[in-house]
Tab-separated table of C-alpha atoms in Angstrom:
chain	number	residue	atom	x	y	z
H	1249	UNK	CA	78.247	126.330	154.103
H	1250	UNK	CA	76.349	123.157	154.399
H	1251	UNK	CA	78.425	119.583	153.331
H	1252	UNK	CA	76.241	117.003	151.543
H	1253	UNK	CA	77.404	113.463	152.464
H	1254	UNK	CA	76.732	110.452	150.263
H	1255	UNK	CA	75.578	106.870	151.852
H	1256	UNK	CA	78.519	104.955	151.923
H	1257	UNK	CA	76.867	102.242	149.146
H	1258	UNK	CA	77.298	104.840	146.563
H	1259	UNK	CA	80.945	105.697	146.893
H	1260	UNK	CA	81.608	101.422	146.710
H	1261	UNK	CA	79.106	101.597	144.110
H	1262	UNK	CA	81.324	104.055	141.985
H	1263	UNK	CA	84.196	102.207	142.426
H	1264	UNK	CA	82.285	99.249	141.248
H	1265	UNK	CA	81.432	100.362	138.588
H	1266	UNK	CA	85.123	102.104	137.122
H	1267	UNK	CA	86.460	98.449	138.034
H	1268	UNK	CA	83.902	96.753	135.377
H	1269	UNK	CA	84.380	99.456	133.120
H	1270	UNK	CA	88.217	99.294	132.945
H	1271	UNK	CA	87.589	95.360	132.897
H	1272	UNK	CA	85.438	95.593	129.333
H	1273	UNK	CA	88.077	98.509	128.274
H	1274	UNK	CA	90.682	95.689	128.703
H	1275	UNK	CA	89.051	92.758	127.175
H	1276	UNK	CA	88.196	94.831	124.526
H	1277	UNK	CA	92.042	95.867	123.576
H	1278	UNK	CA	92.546	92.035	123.700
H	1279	UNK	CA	90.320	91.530	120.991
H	1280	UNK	CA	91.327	94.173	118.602
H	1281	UNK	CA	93.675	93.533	115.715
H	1282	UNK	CA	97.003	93.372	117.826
H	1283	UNK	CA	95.588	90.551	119.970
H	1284	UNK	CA	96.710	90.081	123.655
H	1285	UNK	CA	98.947	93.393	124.474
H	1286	UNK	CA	100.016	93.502	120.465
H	1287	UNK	CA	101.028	89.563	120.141
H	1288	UNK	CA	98.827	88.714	117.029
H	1289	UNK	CA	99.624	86.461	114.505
H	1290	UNK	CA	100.913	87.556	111.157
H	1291	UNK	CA	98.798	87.847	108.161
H	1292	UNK	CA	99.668	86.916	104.467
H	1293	UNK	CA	100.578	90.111	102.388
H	1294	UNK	CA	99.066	88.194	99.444
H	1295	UNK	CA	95.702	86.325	98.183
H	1296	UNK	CA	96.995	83.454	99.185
H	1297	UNK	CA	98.488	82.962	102.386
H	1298	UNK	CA	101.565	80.014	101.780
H	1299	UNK	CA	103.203	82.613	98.883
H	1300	UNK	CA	106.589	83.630	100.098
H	1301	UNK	CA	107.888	87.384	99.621
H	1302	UNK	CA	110.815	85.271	97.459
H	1303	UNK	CA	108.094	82.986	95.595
H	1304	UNK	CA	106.174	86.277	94.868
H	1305	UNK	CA	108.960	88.433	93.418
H	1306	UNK	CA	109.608	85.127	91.403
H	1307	UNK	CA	106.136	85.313	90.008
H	1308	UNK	CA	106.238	88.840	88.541
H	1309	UNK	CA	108.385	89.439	85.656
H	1310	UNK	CA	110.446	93.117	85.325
H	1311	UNK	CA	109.475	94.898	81.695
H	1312	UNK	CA	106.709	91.619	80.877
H	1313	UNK	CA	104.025	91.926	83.944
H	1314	UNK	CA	101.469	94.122	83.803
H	1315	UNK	CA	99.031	96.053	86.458
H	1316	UNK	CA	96.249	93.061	85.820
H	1317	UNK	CA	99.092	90.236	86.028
H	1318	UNK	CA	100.815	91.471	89.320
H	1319	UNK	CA	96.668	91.711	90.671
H	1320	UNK	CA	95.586	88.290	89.252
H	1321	UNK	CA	98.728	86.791	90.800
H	1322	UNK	CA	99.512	88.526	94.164
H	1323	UNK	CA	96.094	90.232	94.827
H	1324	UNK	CA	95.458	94.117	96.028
H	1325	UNK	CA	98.191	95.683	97.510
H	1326	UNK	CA	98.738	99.216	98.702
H	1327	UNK	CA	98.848	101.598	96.135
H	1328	UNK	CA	100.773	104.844	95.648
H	1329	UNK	CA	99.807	106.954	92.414
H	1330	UNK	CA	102.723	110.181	91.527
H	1331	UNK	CA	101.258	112.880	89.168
H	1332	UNK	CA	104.096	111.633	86.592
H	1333	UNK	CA	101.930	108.440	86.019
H	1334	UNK	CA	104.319	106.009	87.972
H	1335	UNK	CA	102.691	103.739	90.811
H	1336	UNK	CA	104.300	102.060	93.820
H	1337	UNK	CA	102.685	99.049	94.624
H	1338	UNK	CA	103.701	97.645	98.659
H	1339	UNK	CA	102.790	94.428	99.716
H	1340	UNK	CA	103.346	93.922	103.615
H	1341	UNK	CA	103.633	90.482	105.279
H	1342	UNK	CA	101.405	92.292	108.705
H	1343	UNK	CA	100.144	95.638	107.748
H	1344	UNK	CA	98.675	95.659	111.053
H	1345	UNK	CA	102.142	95.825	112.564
H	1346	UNK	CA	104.644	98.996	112.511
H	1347	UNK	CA	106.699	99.721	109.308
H	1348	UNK	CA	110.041	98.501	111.211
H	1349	UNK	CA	108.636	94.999	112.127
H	1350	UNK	CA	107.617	94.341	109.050
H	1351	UNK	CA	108.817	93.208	105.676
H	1352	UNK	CA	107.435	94.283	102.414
H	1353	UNK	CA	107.970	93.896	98.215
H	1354	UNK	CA	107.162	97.052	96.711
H	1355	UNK	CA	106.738	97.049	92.796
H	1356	UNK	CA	107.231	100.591	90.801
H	1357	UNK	CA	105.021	100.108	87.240
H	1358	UNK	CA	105.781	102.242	84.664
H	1359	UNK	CA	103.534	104.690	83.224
H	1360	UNK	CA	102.825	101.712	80.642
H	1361	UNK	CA	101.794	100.157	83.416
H	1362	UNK	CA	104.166	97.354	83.065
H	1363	UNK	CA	106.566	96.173	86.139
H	1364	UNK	CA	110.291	98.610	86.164
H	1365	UNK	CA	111.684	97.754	89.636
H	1366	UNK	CA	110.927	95.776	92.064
H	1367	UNK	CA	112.648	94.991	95.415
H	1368	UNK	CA	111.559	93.408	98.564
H	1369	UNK	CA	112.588	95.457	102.023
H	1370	UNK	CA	113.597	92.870	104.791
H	1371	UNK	CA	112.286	92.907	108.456
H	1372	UNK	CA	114.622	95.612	110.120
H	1373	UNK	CA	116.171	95.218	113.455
H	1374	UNK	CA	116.395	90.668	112.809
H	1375	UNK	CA	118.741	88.382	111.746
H	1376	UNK	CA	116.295	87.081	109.203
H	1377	UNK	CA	117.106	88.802	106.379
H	1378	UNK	CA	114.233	87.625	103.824
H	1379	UNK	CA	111.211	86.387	105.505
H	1380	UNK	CA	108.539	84.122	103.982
């Protein structure tokens, strides 16, 4: 059985070239949508970005706003459609964060299509009970 030995430039040059690789792989994570290791900054759930979750649930009226209204004021939210004709709509203050670190103001619309219920959900796990 014969051994086949490499010059000693490739093994270094191997090495070399993981280290760069795992560099890029790195700076790359840094400049996804978490930011540096997941540190971010938050993003406005609605069109525009100084509109509280309090100043938004203020704008929307239960049994008078409409699908249009809610969209003209707030913007496009996340929208969940049930077979019955009902649709959640969830605005999040970071939807690029997990569900527990972030607060949201969900709106159910009728099958009229006007506003029923509306609440918002708090961050979970602070002592800030109602974010803006």
């Amino acid at each position: 059985m014969k051994t086949i030995t490499l010059p000693l430039f490739v093994g270094r040059m191997c090495v070399v070239t993981a280290g760069v690789l795992a560099a890029c792989l790195w700076l790359a994570g840094c400049a996804g949508p978490f930011g540096f290791l997941g540190a971010g900054g938050a993003t406005s759930a609605f069109r525009d970005p100084g509109l509280s979750m309090q100043t938004a649930m203020e704008t929307v009226a239960i049994g008078k706003s409409s699908r249009n209204d809610v969209l003209a004021a707030l913007g496009p939210a996340t929208v969940v459609r049930f077979d019955s004709g009902y649709e959640v709509w969830v605005y999040r203050k970071n939807p690029l964060r997990s569900e527990a670190a972030n607060a949201e103001f969900v709106i159910l619309f009728a099958t009229s299509g006007i506003v029923k219920k509306m609440r918002i959900r708090p961050v979970y796990g602070s002592r800030q009970a109602l974010p803006d």
